[in-house]
Amino acid sequence: MILMKIKSLLLGAVALTALAACQPGGGNTNSEPMAKEVDTSVDLKVDIPFEKFELDNGLRVIVHEDRKAPIVAVSVWYHVGSKDEPEGKTGFAHLFEHLMFNGSENYNDEFFKPFKAVGATAMNGTTWFDRTNYFQNVPTPALDMALWMESDRMGHLLGAVDQKKLENQIGVVQNEKRQGDNAPYGLVEYRQLEGLFPVGHPYRHSTIGSMEDLSNASLDDVKGWFKEYYGAANTVIVLAGDIDVETAKEKMNKYFGDIEAGPPLKQHKAWVPTRENNTIEEMVDQKAPQVRVYRNWAVAPRTDLDFAELVLAADVLGGGKNSRLYQALIYQNQLAVNVDVSAQPFELASMFEIQVTLKPGVDEAEVQRLIDAEMDKFLEEGPTAEELKRAKTSILAGRIRGLEQIGGFGGKATALARSELYAGDPGFYAKMLDHLNNATMEDVKDSSRWWLGQGYYQLTVRPYPKYKTAESQVDRSKGLPEVGAMPDLKFPEIQEATLSNGMKVVVANRPTVPIVNMAMQFDAGYAADAGRPLGTASFALAMLDEGTKTRNSLEVAAELESLGATLSTGSNLDMTNVSMSMLKANIEPSLALASDLVRNPAFPQEEIDRLKPRWIQSIAQEKAQPVQLALRTLPPLLYGTGHSYSVPYTGSGTEAAIEGMTRDDLVQFHTDWIRPDNATIFMVGDITLEEATGALEKAFGTWEAPATPVPAKNVAPVDLPTEGRVIIMDKPGSPQSLILAGHLFPSTGDEAYMTQEMASDILGGDFTSRVNMNLREDKGWAYGAYTFTTDARGQRMWLVYAPVQTDKTKESLQELEKEFAAYLGDKPATAAELEVFVADAVNSLPGQYETSGSVLGSLLSNDRFGRSNDYVPSLTEKYRALDIDAIKAQAQANIHPEKLTWLIVGDRAEIEAGIRDLGLGNVEVWDADGNKLD
């Protein structure tokens, strides 16, 4: 096994190192020799004599002669279990086990009847991950009957399986599942298997299966399962008891020799998932009486000799009153009512589990601490000689007691069948027990370290809390309670000052927590990319924290962390910002760092080269997202060539521009735009104007502006087009069409801004607005559909947004046109709609400006759009003064559906014809890079 080999090499290397240290001239020659390993083996031998033969059809038969009683155990093991179930067929192995008891072609009755008549004992059938088995002990004279019955269902079953039997057993199995699920902790196994095993692992689903898969089982499924897995060559049969090998050969050939071998099968032999970290989950079980903790590891398969050592480890940790976890959790500290540690053997990967049921009300953290402490100690030191001897004696004694019986589910027939099925050797059980008996303390420690030193999956199951309800004190028939007077907006006082170098300072004192938020705003933004490589503003700001003339990028990051400060940089269409959140106690060193970053960026070439590939990949990701693709494409269409806003609205630029961008481009941008005569500093938080100006003067007071003027941006007004235009951006196979349409709209700083904004909002600015109620709530064609505006100092964009299902693209466009026509025609905005929007806007103001960050954002907006600092406090009055007639007039003046540029991202083959039928304007087809296809 590969894992075993790796472990052996690692441990071997450690052993060689220790040996070398003891050689003359190496290490400490005075070190004492290692203590001699104590013999912990037990003087017990386990031997089950057997003979094995194979029929011509591949059926393997093992015979054990035991004449102590006139009975024979018949144990039939098929090498198929729930691990062999494909996706969507979970529960089939177990369902088929049930069907095997419902009659065969030549005995179409209940399987148990003839066995009951002869007094058969220890009779049953079971299914697990790796196998399905059927077993019974019968009096010697009834052996022929038993073999006839087993061979008839192995070779002659399908003619007796009909829809009625299938449906009946599906119901039986589903009720078995319900019964198990309804038991306390009955849902745990599902979570454990999903927690231990990755997607695709055969053990990830439970043997009982899912209700849905069981309900979907068909006769064809059942017959296919039988033909694939229930062949003779995939089966082991053990006959144990009052029988000899010659008699067995004659009878087995007689009853089983004519059965088909079955197809060749591909089977996993080992798959132990590795886990580097612990996964810890919790669940509530309404039926659980106490908190229970399960800790699980996926460990060595059952035929790996390491598994024997893990069995010993489980016994030492939780095998009885003297076990370590019992002592720690029950006997000494009385924190738990039960502790169990087990190693469950399976073919691909076994499972090692610690299960602790807690006493009510105990300290769970202390339980976890004790489990961890005992595990750490065990993995570090291993078992003592006394512990190991006791574990071996207990385990071997238990195994020997079980082997007294010939059959059942723990007797000699089972031991021989398992060994043959999984190891290809009926005597493998003895080899495993011998290895267990001779395992040393070091062996157990090493195997435990290897397998249990990895990450584990832990699930804590909690009882459902005992809640109770109070008597109702509300008469709900009266409807909603009245809402009292809404609170007024509380906005901090805004103060201003000027530094010695002319920089304007704006401060809002809000001492809620000892934090100060600072933002430097420069009049630059994406619009400053005009005449430069597109994306320069964003790229240059992203490079600010990549090093200065005296600090490299790692030193900058370390200093920010040590100061408890955070730094962010960025731009919008008009402005560029450098922001820092700092602890009040660290204002001066934090501002010193911010000053260095803003004034002395190094733009190191190696950092530029490191950032460029990631930046270009982010542009590719934007093009893959329909919304971002549309926002990259639309501004140049609306503003036209030469306008400073005619850039991708994401601000990221283009691949070609970023690829060709040089360090000189970044330095020049910084010189032109990032300068004290082009900046305002804002501070909000636990700071006064006096404190702010004093600290800022130290950090920025000596910063001088260059002699060159600040460049100008072209944001001149642009006329709307005379007619509409449609661009289809082809995205083959897209299940949705993104509809994004727009035309230019008055500036955010316009005197009639609030009236204009309300005109757009009533049409489509909210969930309950007309556009969304139509396409989402009425038609169900879109997750959301809106009209909204972008912000800009110059003309901004008025946009229509509607991602719709592909087959409703044409119809959605028709509905949008219908809503626009009605809004501008016989169904304009109403006073009732205005009242709803005003109430929401006014009542939400206190919540909107709760934090220092939101206050800071409002001050930045005021600066951007030329508003006074009392703008936010005046909003309540402005909203209540809005007039419905003025809103109607602004809608008529500024919303022009016939002049929209429609950008529709979707599958051209599915949507083009319908779009052309609508006559929205001249139709063009582009690719994602803006190249016109036709």
PDB file of N, CA and C in Angstrom, residues 226-257:
ATOM      1  N   PHE A 226     -28.464  -6.946 -10.485  1.00  0.00           N
ATOM      2  CA  PHE A 226     -28.294  -8.381 -10.258  1.00  0.00           C
ATOM      3  C   PHE A 226     -27.326  -8.993 -11.271  1.00  0.00           C
ATOM      4  N   LYS A 227     -27.511  -8.661 -12.536  1.00  0.00           N
ATOM      5  CA  LYS A 227     -26.657  -9.243 -13.573  1.00  0.00           C
ATOM      6  C   LYS A 227     -25.207  -8.811 -13.440  1.00  0.00           C
ATOM      7  N   GLU A 228     -24.989  -7.591 -12.951  1.00  0.00           N
ATOM      8  CA  GLU A 228     -23.623  -7.095 -12.856  1.00  0.00           C
ATOM      9  C   GLU A 228     -22.880  -7.659 -11.658  1.00  0.00           C
ATOM     10  N   TYR A 229     -23.554  -7.763 -10.516  1.00  0.00           N
ATOM     11  CA  TYR A 229     -22.811  -8.047  -9.282  1.00  0.00           C
ATOM     12  C   TYR A 229     -23.093  -9.408  -8.646  1.00  0.00           C
ATOM     13  N   TYR A 230     -24.168 -10.073  -9.026  1.00  0.00           N
ATOM     14  CA  TYR A 230     -24.520 -11.306  -8.322  1.00  0.00           C
ATOM     15  C   TYR A 230     -24.099 -12.554  -9.089  1.00  0.00           C
ATOM     16  N   GLY A 231     -22.982 -12.470  -9.806  1.00  0.00           N
ATOM     17  CA  GLY A 231     -22.427 -13.624 -10.482  1.00  0.00           C
ATOM     18  C   GLY A 231     -21.609 -14.482  -9.537  1.00  0.00           C
ATOM     19  N   ALA A 232     -21.380 -15.734  -9.945  1.00  0.00           N
ATOM     20  CA  ALA A 232     -20.648 -16.685  -9.100  1.00  0.00           C
ATOM     21  C   ALA A 232     -19.223 -16.218  -8.819  1.00  0.00           C
ATOM     22  N   ALA A 233     -18.572 -15.589  -9.795  1.00  0.00           N
ATOM     23  CA  ALA A 233     -17.168 -15.208  -9.635  1.00  0.00           C
ATOM     24  C   ALA A 233     -16.988 -14.029  -8.688  1.00  0.00           C
ATOM     25  N   ASN A 234     -18.091 -13.406  -8.293  1.00  0.00           N
ATOM     26  CA  ASN A 234     -18.014 -12.278  -7.355  1.00  0.00           C
ATOM     27  C   ASN A 234     -18.500 -12.697  -5.969  1.00  0.00           C
ATOM     28  N   THR A 235     -18.439 -14.007  -5.695  1.00  0.00           N
ATOM     29  CA  THR A 235     -19.059 -14.549  -4.486  1.00  0.00           C
ATOM     30  C   THR A 235     -18.114 -15.489  -3.750  1.00  0.00           C
ATOM     31  N   VAL A 236     -18.202 -15.446  -2.429  1.00  0.00           N
ATOM     32  CA  VAL A 236     -17.498 -16.395  -1.553  1.00  0.00           C
ATOM     33  C   VAL A 236     -18.548 -17.093  -0.695  1.00  0.00           C
ATOM     34  N   ILE A 237     -18.483 -18.435  -0.630  1.00  0.00           N
ATOM     35  CA  ILE A 237     -19.389 -19.194   0.229  1.00  0.00           C
ATOM     36  C   ILE A 237     -18.559 -20.010   1.203  1.00  0.00           C
ATOM     37  N   VAL A 238     -18.924 -19.933   2.473  1.00  0.00           N
ATOM     38  CA  VAL A 238     -18.265 -20.727   3.508  1.00  0.00           C
ATOM     39  C   VAL A 238     -19.265 -21.735   4.043  1.00  0.00           C
ATOM     40  N   LEU A 239     -18.829 -22.999   4.106  1.00  0.00           N
ATOM     41  CA  LEU A 239     -19.585 -24.064   4.760  1.00  0.00           C
ATOM     42  C   LEU A 239     -18.780 -24.482   5.974  1.00  0.00           C
ATOM     43  N   ALA A 240     -19.343 -24.308   7.151  1.00  0.00           N
ATOM     44  CA  ALA A 240     -18.616 -24.605   8.380  1.00  0.00           C
ATOM     45  C   ALA A 240     -19.483 -25.459   9.292  1.00  0.00           C
ATOM     46  N   GLY A 241     -18.871 -26.490   9.858  1.00  0.00           N
ATOM     47  CA  GLY A 241     -19.600 -27.323  10.808  1.00  0.00           C
ATOM     48  C   GLY A 241     -19.524 -28.794  10.450  1.00  0.00           C
ATOM     49  N   ASP A 242     -20.650 -29.438  10.451  1.00  0.00           N
ATOM     50  CA  ASP A 242     -20.744 -30.892  10.289  1.00  0.00           C
ATOM     51  C   ASP A 242     -20.659 -31.262   8.810  1.00  0.00           C
ATOM     52  N   ILE A 243     -19.484 -31.045   8.222  1.00  0.00           N
ATOM     53  CA  ILE A 243     -19.300 -31.311   6.795  1.00  0.00           C
ATOM     54  C   ILE A 243     -17.827 -31.443   6.492  1.00  0.00           C
ATOM     55  N   ASP A 244     -17.505 -32.246   5.480  1.00  0.00           N
ATOM     56  CA  ASP A 244     -16.117 -32.382   5.040  1.00  0.00           C
ATOM     57  C   ASP A 244     -15.996 -31.835   3.629  1.00  0.00           C
ATOM     58  N   VAL A 245     -14.755 -31.676   3.165  1.00  0.00           N
ATOM     59  CA  VAL A 245     -14.525 -31.007   1.897  1.00  0.00           C
ATOM     60  C   VAL A 245     -15.038 -31.808   0.706  1.00  0.00           C
ATOM     61  N   GLU A 246     -14.957 -33.128   0.756  1.00  0.00           N
ATOM     62  CA  GLU A 246     -15.429 -33.920  -0.375  1.00  0.00           C
ATOM     63  C   GLU A 246     -16.935 -33.786  -0.541  1.00  0.00           C
ATOM     64  N   THR A 247     -17.648 -33.850   0.584  1.00  0.00           N
ATOM     65  CA  THR A 247     -19.099 -33.662   0.512  1.00  0.00           C
ATOM     66  C   THR A 247     -19.415 -32.258  -0.013  1.00  0.00           C
ATOM     67  N   ALA A 248     -18.656 -31.281   0.455  1.00  0.00           N
ATOM     68  CA  ALA A 248     -18.887 -29.903   0.028  1.00  0.00           C
ATOM     69  C   ALA A 248     -18.683 -29.746  -1.468  1.00  0.00           C
ATOM     70  N   LYS A 249     -17.629 -30.351  -2.005  1.00  0.00           N
ATOM     71  CA  LYS A 249     -17.366 -30.226  -3.436  1.00  0.00           C
ATOM     72  C   LYS A 249     -18.519 -30.796  -4.255  1.00  0.00           C
ATOM     73  N   GLU A 250     -18.983 -31.946  -3.836  1.00  0.00           N
ATOM     74  CA  GLU A 250     -20.074 -32.585  -4.592  1.00  0.00           C
ATOM     75  C   GLU A 250     -21.327 -31.723  -4.570  1.00  0.00           C
ATOM     76  N   LYS A 251     -21.691 -31.245  -3.386  1.00  0.00           N
ATOM     77  CA  LYS A 251     -22.920 -30.470  -3.266  1.00  0.00           C
ATOM     78  C   LYS A 251     -22.803 -29.091  -3.934  1.00  0.00           C
ATOM     79  N   MET A 252     -21.647 -28.455  -3.812  1.00  0.00           N
ATOM     80  CA  MET A 252     -21.492 -27.132  -4.402  1.00  0.00           C
ATOM     81  C   MET A 252     -21.516 -27.192  -5.915  1.00  0.00           C
ATOM     82  N   ASN A 253     -20.875 -28.166  -6.496  1.00  0.00           N
ATOM     83  CA  ASN A 253     -20.920 -28.322  -7.947  1.00  0.00           C
ATOM     84  C   ASN A 253     -22.336 -28.641  -8.417  1.00  0.00           C
ATOM     85  N   LYS A 254     -23.030 -29.451  -7.619  1.00  0.00           N
ATOM     86  CA  LYS A 254     -24.391 -29.841  -7.978  1.00  0.00           C
ATOM     87  C   LYS A 254     -25.322 -28.640  -8.030  1.00  0.00           C
ATOM     88  N   TYR A 255     -25.271 -27.785  -7.002  1.00  0.00           N
ATOM     89  CA  TYR A 255     -26.240 -26.700  -6.901  1.00  0.00           C
ATOM     90  C   TYR A 255     -25.770 -25.382  -7.525  1.00  0.00           C
ATOM     91  N   PHE A 256     -24.464 -25.158  -7.556  1.00  0.00           N
ATOM     92  CA  PHE A 256     -23.962 -23.856  -8.007  1.00  0.00           C
ATOM     93  C   PHE A 256     -23.152 -23.903  -9.299  1.00  0.00           C
ATOM     94  N   GLY A 257     -22.805 -25.087  -9.769  1.00  0.00           N
ATOM     95  CA  GLY A 257     -21.902 -25.188 -10.914  1.00  0.00           C
ATOM     96  C   GLY A 257     -22.457 -24.622 -12.199  1.00  0.00           C
TER      97      GLY A 257
END
